[in-house]
Coordinates of C-alpha atoms and ligand atoms in Angstrom, one line a residue:
M205 CA 0.0 0.0 0.0
T206 CA 1.1 3.6 -0.5
R207 CA 0.4 6.7 1.5
L208 CA -1.2 8.5 -1.5
D209 CA -4.8 9.8 -0.8
I210 CA -6.2 8.6 -4.1
D211 CA -9.7 10.0 -3.4
Q212 CA -8.3 13.4 -2.8
L213 CA -6.0 13.2 -5.8
R214 CA -8.9 12.3 -8.0
K215 CA -10.9 15.2 -6.7
E216 CA -8.0 17.4 -7.7
T217 CA -8.1 15.9 -11.2
P218 CA -11.3 17.0 -13.1
G219 CA -10.8 14.5 -15.9
C220 CA -11.3 11.6 -13.5
Q221 CA -14.9 12.5 -13.2
N222 CA -15.4 12.0 -17.0
V223 CA -13.2 9.2 -18.2
I224 CA -11.3 6.1 -17.2
H225 CA -8.0 7.4 -18.4
F226 CA -5.6 4.6 -19.3
N227 CA -3.7 6.7 -21.8
N228 CA -1.1 8.2 -19.4
A229 CA 1.7 7.2 -21.8
G230 CA 0.0 9.4 -24.4
A231 CA -0.9 12.4 -22.2
S232 CA -2.0 12.2 -18.5
L233 CA -4.9 14.1 -17.0
S234 CA -3.5 17.3 -15.4
P235 CA -4.3 18.3 -11.9
K236 CA -6.6 21.3 -11.7
S237 CA -3.9 23.4 -10.0
V238 CA -1.6 22.9 -13.0
T239 CA -4.3 24.0 -15.5
E240 CA -5.1 27.0 -13.2
S241 CA -1.5 28.1 -13.0
M242 CA -1.5 28.3 -16.8
K243 CA -4.9 30.0 -17.1
N244 CA -3.7 32.6 -14.6
Q245 CA -0.7 33.4 -16.7
L246 CA -2.7 33.6 -19.9
D247 CA -5.1 36.0 -18.2
L248 CA -2.1 38.1 -17.0
E249 CA -0.8 38.2 -20.5
S250 CA -4.1 39.3 -21.9
D251 CA -4.5 41.9 -19.1
T252 CA -1.1 43.4 -19.1
G253 CA 0.8 42.3 -22.2
G254 CA 3.0 39.3 -22.8
Y255 CA 6.4 40.8 -21.9
E256 CA 5.0 42.7 -19.0
A257 CA 3.3 39.6 -17.7
A258 CA 6.6 37.6 -18.0
Q259 CA 8.4 40.2 -15.8
L260 CA 5.8 39.7 -13.1
V261 CA 6.4 36.0 -12.9
V262 CA 10.2 35.7 -13.1
E263 CA 10.4 33.9 -9.8
K264 CA 7.6 31.4 -10.9
T265 CA 9.4 30.6 -14.1
K266 CA 12.6 30.0 -12.2
Q267 CA 10.8 27.5 -10.1
F268 CA 10.5 25.3 -13.2
Y269 CA 14.3 24.8 -13.2
D270 CA 14.4 24.2 -9.4
A271 CA 11.7 21.6 -9.6
A272 CA 13.1 19.8 -12.7
A273 CA 16.6 19.8 -11.1
Q274 CA 15.2 18.3 -7.9
L275 CA 13.2 15.7 -9.9
I276 CA 16.2 14.2 -11.5
N277 CA 18.9 15.2 -9.0
C278 CA 20.9 17.8 -10.9
E279 CA 21.6 21.5 -10.8
R280 CA 19.2 24.1 -12.2
E281 CA 21.9 25.2 -14.7
E282 CA 21.8 21.7 -16.2
I283 CA 18.2 22.0 -17.3
A284 CA 16.9 23.5 -20.5
F285 CA 13.2 24.2 -21.2
L286 CA 12.0 23.0 -24.6
E287 CA 8.7 22.4 -26.3
N288 CA 8.8 18.6 -26.2
A289 CA 11.0 15.6 -25.6
T290 CA 11.9 15.3 -29.3
R291 CA 13.4 18.8 -29.6
A292 CA 15.2 18.3 -26.3
W293 CA 16.7 15.1 -27.6
D294 CA 17.5 16.7 -30.9
M295 CA 19.3 19.6 -29.3
A296 CA 21.6 17.1 -27.6
F297 CA 22.0 14.7 -30.5
Y298 CA 22.6 17.3 -33.2
S299 CA 25.2 19.0 -31.0
F300 CA 27.5 16.0 -31.7
K301 CA 30.0 16.5 -34.5
F302 CA 30.2 13.1 -36.2
N303 CA 32.7 12.0 -38.8
P304 CA 32.1 9.3 -41.4
G305 CA 32.5 5.9 -39.8
D306 CA 31.7 7.1 -36.3
K307 CA 29.3 4.7 -34.6
I308 CA 26.2 5.2 -32.5
L309 CA 24.9 2.4 -30.3
T310 CA 21.2 2.2 -29.7
C311 CA 18.6 -0.3 -28.7
V312 CA 15.9 -2.4 -30.4
S313 CA 13.1 -0.5 -28.7
E314 CA 14.4 3.0 -29.7
Y315 CA 11.7 5.5 -30.4
A316 CA 11.0 6.3 -34.1
S317 CA 11.9 10.0 -34.0
N318 CA 15.3 9.2 -32.4
Y319 CA 16.0 6.5 -34.9
L320 CA 14.9 8.7 -37.8
S321 CA 17.6 11.2 -36.6
F322 CA 20.2 8.5 -36.6
L323 CA 19.2 7.7 -40.2
H324 CA 19.3 11.4 -41.0
Q325 CA 22.8 11.7 -39.7
A326 CA 23.9 8.5 -41.4
K327 CA 22.8 10.1 -44.7
R328 CA 24.4 13.4 -43.9
S329 CA 27.6 12.5 -42.0
G330 CA 28.2 8.8 -42.8
I331 CA 27.7 7.5 -39.2
I332 CA 27.1 3.9 -38.6
I333 CA 24.1 2.8 -36.5
E334 CA 24.6 -0.3 -34.4
V335 CA 21.7 -1.9 -32.6
I336 CA 22.4 -3.6 -29.3
K337 CA 20.6 -7.0 -29.2
N338 CA 17.9 -7.8 -26.8
D339 CA 18.5 -10.4 -24.1
A340 CA 16.2 -13.4 -23.5
S341 CA 13.8 -11.2 -21.5
G342 CA 13.5 -8.6 -24.3
Q343 CA 15.5 -5.8 -22.6
L344 CA 18.8 -4.4 -24.0
D345 CA 21.5 -7.0 -23.7
L346 CA 24.4 -5.5 -21.6
T347 CA 26.9 -8.1 -22.7
D348 CA 26.2 -7.3 -26.3
L349 CA 26.5 -3.6 -25.5
A350 CA 30.0 -4.1 -24.0
D351 CA 31.0 -6.3 -26.9
K352 CA 30.0 -3.7 -29.4
I353 CA 32.2 -1.0 -27.9
D354 CA 35.3 0.0 -29.9
A355 CA 37.2 3.2 -30.6
R356 CA 34.7 4.3 -33.2
V357 CA 31.7 4.4 -30.8
K358 CA 31.0 8.1 -30.3
L359 CA 27.6 7.9 -28.6
I360 CA 25.3 5.5 -26.7
A361 CA 21.7 6.7 -27.2
I362 CA 18.9 4.5 -25.8
T363 CA 15.3 4.8 -24.7
H364 CA 14.6 4.0 -21.0
V365 CA 11.0 3.0 -21.3
P366 CA 9.7 2.6 -24.9
T367 CA 6.5 4.0 -26.2
Q368 CA 5.3 0.5 -27.2
G369 CA 5.4 -1.5 -24.0
G370 CA 6.1 -1.9 -20.3
L371 CA 9.8 -2.7 -20.7
I372 CA 12.3 -0.8 -18.5
N373 CA 15.7 -0.9 -20.1
P374 CA 18.6 -1.2 -17.6
A375 CA 19.6 2.5 -17.8
E376 CA 21.9 2.4 -14.8
E377 CA 23.9 -0.6 -16.0
V378 CA 24.2 1.1 -19.4
G379 CA 25.5 4.2 -17.6
K380 CA 28.2 2.1 -15.9
I381 CA 29.4 0.7 -19.2
A382 CA 29.3 4.2 -20.9
R383 CA 31.4 5.7 -18.0
S384 CA 33.9 2.9 -18.0
F385 CA 34.6 3.5 -21.7
N386 CA 34.2 7.2 -21.4
I387 CA 31.5 7.3 -24.1
P388 CA 28.8 10.0 -24.0
Y389 CA 25.4 8.7 -23.0
L390 CA 22.0 10.2 -24.2
L391 CA 19.0 8.7 -22.5
D392 CA 15.3 9.2 -23.6
T393 CA 13.2 9.2 -20.4
T394 CA 10.1 10.5 -22.1
Q395 CA 8.0 7.6 -20.7
S396 CA 9.8 7.1 -17.4
V397 CA 10.2 10.5 -15.9
G398 CA 7.3 11.2 -13.5
Q399 CA 6.5 7.5 -13.4
M400 CA 9.5 6.3 -11.4
P401 CA 12.4 7.9 -9.5
I402 CA 15.1 9.1 -12.0
D403 CA 18.5 10.2 -10.7
V404 CA 21.0 11.3 -13.4
N405 CA 23.9 10.6 -11.0
V406 CA 22.8 7.1 -10.3
I407 CA 22.1 6.5 -14.0
G408 CA 25.3 8.3 -15.2
C409 CA 23.9 9.8 -18.4
D410 CA 25.3 12.9 -19.9
F411 CA 22.1 14.0 -21.6
L412 CA 18.5 13.2 -20.8
C413 CA 15.3 14.3 -22.5
A414 CA 11.8 14.4 -21.0
T415 CA 8.3 15.5 -21.9
G416 CA 5.8 17.4 -19.8
R417 CA 2.4 15.9 -20.8
K418 CA 2.9 12.2 -20.0
Y419 CA 3.7 10.8 -16.6
L420 CA 4.5 14.3 -15.2
R421 CA 0.9 15.4 -15.8
G422 CA 2.1 18.7 -17.2
P423 CA 0.8 20.6 -20.3
R424 CA 1.2 19.6 -23.9
G425 CA 4.0 21.3 -25.8
T426 CA 6.5 21.2 -23.0
G427 CA 9.7 19.2 -22.3
F428 CA 13.2 19.6 -21.0
L429 CA 16.7 18.6 -21.6
Y430 CA 19.3 17.7 -18.9
A431 CA 22.9 18.3 -19.9
R432 CA 25.7 17.4 -17.4
K433 CA 27.6 20.5 -16.5
T434 CA 31.0 18.9 -16.9
I435 CA 30.3 18.4 -20.6
I436 CA 28.0 21.3 -21.7
E437 CA 30.9 23.4 -23.0
R438 CA 31.9 20.7 -25.4
Y439 CA 28.6 20.8 -27.2
E440 CA 27.6 23.5 -29.6
P441 CA 23.8 23.4 -30.3
P442 CA 22.6 22.9 -33.9
F443 CA 21.0 26.4 -33.8
I444 CA 21.5 29.3 -31.6
D445 CA 19.8 32.6 -30.9
L446 CA 20.2 35.7 -28.7
H447 CA 19.2 33.7 -25.6
S448 CA 21.5 30.7 -26.0
A449 CA 24.4 32.9 -27.1
K450 CA 25.6 36.5 -26.8
W451 CA 26.7 38.5 -29.9
I452 CA 29.8 40.0 -28.4
A453 CA 31.5 41.5 -31.5
D454 CA 30.5 41.9 -35.2
D455 CA 32.0 38.5 -36.0
E456 CA 31.9 36.8 -32.6
Y457 CA 29.5 35.1 -30.2
L458 CA 29.7 33.5 -26.9
L459 CA 27.5 30.5 -26.0
S460 CA 25.8 30.4 -22.6
P461 CA 28.0 28.2 -20.3
T462 CA 24.8 26.5 -19.0
A463 CA 22.1 24.4 -20.5
Q464 CA 20.5 27.6 -21.5
R465 CA 22.5 27.3 -24.7
F466 CA 20.0 24.6 -25.8
E467 CA 16.9 26.9 -25.3
T468 CA 15.4 29.6 -27.4
W469 CA 14.4 33.1 -26.3
E470 CA 10.7 32.9 -27.1
Q471 CA 8.9 30.4 -24.8
N472 CA 5.4 29.6 -23.8
I473 CA 5.6 31.1 -20.3
A474 CA 2.2 29.8 -19.2
A475 CA 3.2 26.2 -20.3
K476 CA 6.6 26.6 -18.5
I477 CA 4.8 27.6 -15.3
G478 CA 2.4 24.7 -15.8
L479 CA 5.2 22.2 -16.2
G480 CA 6.9 23.6 -13.1
A481 CA 3.7 23.2 -11.1
A482 CA 3.2 19.7 -12.4
I483 CA 6.7 18.7 -11.4
Q484 CA 6.3 20.2 -8.0
Y485 CA 3.0 18.3 -7.6
A486 CA 4.8 15.1 -8.3
L487 CA 7.6 16.0 -5.9
N488 CA 5.1 16.8 -3.2
L489 CA 3.6 13.3 -3.6
G490 CA 7.0 11.6 -3.8
L491 CA 8.3 9.6 -6.7
P492 CA 8.8 6.4 -4.7
E493 CA 5.1 6.6 -3.7
I494 CA 4.0 7.3 -7.2
W495 CA 6.1 4.4 -8.6
A496 CA 4.8 2.0 -5.9
R497 CA 1.2 2.8 -6.7
I498 CA 1.7 2.5 -10.5
Q499 CA 3.4 -0.9 -10.1
L500 CA 0.6 -2.1 -7.9
L501 CA -2.1 -1.1 -10.5
A502 CA 0.0 -2.3 -13.5
N503 CA 0.5 -5.8 -11.8
Q504 CA -3.2 -6.0 -11.2
L505 CA -4.1 -5.1 -14.7
R506 CA -1.6 -7.5 -16.2
Q507 CA -3.0 -10.3 -14.0
R508 CA -6.6 -9.5 -14.9
L509 CA -5.7 -9.4 -18.6
T510 CA -4.0 -12.8 -18.3
D511 CA -7.3 -14.2 -17.1
L512 CA -9.2 -12.9 -20.2
N513 CA -9.6 -15.4 -23.0
G514 CA -8.0 -14.3 -26.2
I515 CA -5.9 -11.6 -24.8
K516 CA -2.1 -11.8 -25.3
L517 CA 0.1 -9.6 -23.1
L518 CA 3.0 -8.2 -25.1
D519 CA 5.3 -6.4 -22.6
L520 CA 8.9 -7.4 -22.6
G521 CA 11.7 -7.2 -20.0
C522 CA 12.5 -8.4 -16.5
N523 CA 11.2 -5.1 -14.9
Q524 CA 8.0 -3.7 -16.2
C525 CA 6.2 -0.4 -15.6
G526 CA 2.8 1.2 -15.9
I527 CA 2.5 0.7 -19.7
I528 CA 0.5 -2.5 -20.4
T529 CA 0.3 -3.7 -24.0
F530 CA -1.7 -6.5 -25.5
S531 CA -3.4 -7.8 -28.6
S532 CA -6.5 -9.9 -29.0
T533 CA -7.1 -12.9 -31.2
Q534 CA -10.7 -11.7 -31.8
K535 CA -10.4 -7.9 -32.5
P536 CA -7.9 -5.6 -34.1
P537 CA -6.3 -2.9 -31.8
E538 CA -8.1 0.0 -33.4
E539 CA -11.5 -1.5 -32.9
I540 CA -10.7 -2.2 -29.3
Q541 CA -9.6 1.4 -28.8
N542 CA -12.7 2.8 -30.6
Y543 CA -15.1 0.6 -28.6
L544 CA -13.4 1.5 -25.3
R545 CA -13.5 5.2 -26.3
S546 CA -17.3 4.9 -26.8
M547 CA -17.4 3.7 -23.2
D548 CA -15.4 6.7 -22.0
I549 CA -12.3 4.5 -21.5
N550 CA -9.1 5.9 -23.0
V551 CA -6.3 3.7 -24.3
S552 CA -4.1 4.2 -27.3
V553 CA -2.7 2.1 -30.1
S554 CA 1.0 1.8 -30.9
L555 CA 1.8 1.3 -34.6
E556 CA 4.8 -0.5 -36.0
E557 CA 6.1 2.8 -37.4
Y558 CA 6.5 4.1 -33.8
A559 CA 9.2 1.5 -33.0
R560 CA 9.9 -0.4 -36.2
L561 CA 12.9 -2.4 -35.1
D562 CA 11.0 -3.9 -32.1
M563 CA 7.5 -4.3 -33.6
S564 CA 8.5 -5.7 -37.0
K565 CA 10.7 -8.2 -35.3
R566 CA 7.7 -9.3 -33.2
H567 CA 5.4 -9.2 -36.3
L568 CA 3.2 -6.6 -34.6
P569 CA 1.6 -4.1 -37.0
A570 CA -0.2 -2.6 -34.0
L571 CA -1.0 -3.2 -30.4
V572 CA -3.3 -1.8 -27.7
R573 CA -1.5 0.3 -25.0
A574 CA -3.3 0.7 -21.6
S575 CA -1.1 2.9 -19.4
V576 CA -2.0 3.5 -15.7
H577 CA -1.1 6.3 -13.4
Y578 CA -1.4 6.5 -9.6
Y579 CA -4.8 8.3 -9.8
N580 CA -6.4 5.2 -11.5
T581 CA -8.2 2.8 -9.3
E582 CA -8.9 -0.9 -8.9
S583 CA -12.5 -0.3 -9.8
E584 CA -11.5 1.3 -13.0
I585 CA -9.5 -1.8 -13.8
D586 CA -12.6 -3.9 -13.1
I587 CA -14.7 -1.8 -15.5
F588 CA -12.0 -1.8 -18.1
C589 CA -11.6 -5.6 -18.0
S590 CA -15.3 -6.2 -18.0
E591 CA -15.9 -3.9 -21.1
L592 CA -12.9 -5.4 -22.9
G593 CA -14.1 -8.9 -22.2
K594 CA -17.6 -8.1 -23.4
F595 CA -16.3 -6.6 -26.6
I596 CA -13.9 -9.3 -27.6
K597 CA -16.5 -11.9 -27.0
D598 CA -18.9 -10.1 -29.3
R599 CA -18.6 -11.8 -32.7
T600 CA -20.3 -9.0 -34.7
Ligands
PLP918 C1 9.9 6.9 -25.8 C2 9.5 8.2 -26.4 N1 10.4 9.1 -26.7 C3 10.1 10.3 -27.3 C4 8.8 10.6 -27.5 C5 8.5 12.0 -28.1 O1 8.0 12.8 -27.1 P1 7.5 14.3 -27.5 O2 6.2 14.0 -28.3 O3 7.3 15.0 -26.3 O4 8.5 14.9 -28.4 C6 7.8 9.7 -27.1 C7 6.4 10.1 -27.4 O5 5.5 9.3 -27.3 C8 8.2 8.5 -26.6 O6 7.2 7.6 -26.2

C-alpha cells in the first residue's frame, strides 16, 4: 500500500470525473492546479501584455528549473526548457560532430523519431548505427553492448521505457558501461520521468530528455533537456539565438555556459509555469510513492488481462512499468480502442512505425496500450476488463 490519498488526488483531477484514463503514456490528466496556473498566466498576459506579464512571474518561471533539477537530482543550470522531448533530444543529438565511420549504439526499442535522426545523420555524416541486441527477456543485452564498444563508438543513445510497452531498459547498467569506456550517453526518459524515480547521477547519463504531458501530468507542448555541467561546454547546439548565445562583436558570439545554450528566447511562459507546477505536484507526492502505486495497478491489470480469454500480453523485459500492452485474437487494436472510447475509457494504439525495429521483429503491426497512473483505481481496472471482455467476445 502507498500513502497517497487517491480519493483526494482524483478530486484534484477534473478528468477523473469524466473518463477512465488509461492513456497516461499518451498524455495524462493534469491536476486542476496545473491548469489553473497556466490560465492565470494567460489572463495576466491578456490583461497586461506578454512581456510585462513575464516580468511579473520571473520567480515562478525560475521554479520550473528548481523543480526539474530536484526531480532528476541535478543542478538548475543543467536544465533547458524545450517544447517537447523530441526537440530536447534533438538539441543534444545534433550537437555532436560526427565523422564518417563514427558509430552510435542504440537499442531495439528505440523511439521512431530518435531512430529517424540516426538515419538522417547516417545520410548526412556517414555515421554507422549499431543496434544492441535484446537479451532473452527482451531488454537491452548488456553483454552485447559491452562487446560492441570500440574506438569508433561516439555515442550510446537509448530509450529507457519505450513507447510501445512496459519494458524498462537497464539504464543504470548502461551508464556504468558508458562511463567505464568514457562514451557520451544520451537517455530518452520521455515515458519514465514522472513514473518512477530518476537520478541522473545514479544513471550516469550525460544528456536526458523528458516531456511534460505524459507521466509528469504537465501541459502539452513542454519538455526539458538535462545536460551534465561537466560536458556542456563541449557541445555547440545545432542552432542558436540571442538567448542561447551573446553576440559580443560583429564576428563573434559566446554561447551560454549553462544548459540555456539549448533553449530559445521565445517560450510559452504559461506552459513553462504549468510544467513547473506539475513537477512540484509530483515531488510533493513523492516519486517512490507514485512508482509503488503505478506498479501495484499495473500488476493487477496484467494479472486480470492474463485471465481474459483471447488476450495476449506483449510487454517485454524483467522489470515492467505502468504501460501494459496487448493484442486480441478476436479484434484488431483500433476496434478495441474505438469501442473503449465509446465507453469513455481511453487507451491508445501503438503502430509498427513508432518503433519499427522492435515491432516488426515481433510481427506486430499494431498493439493496444493501456497505461495506468497513480490516480487510476482498482474499480477502473474492473470496468476496463469487463468492457474489454464483453467486446472481444462479441462476434459481430
Ligand atoms: C519513448 C519516447 N520518446 C520520445 C517521445 C517523443 O516525445 P514528444 O512527443 O514530447 O516529443 C515519445 C512520445 O510518445 C516517446 O514515447
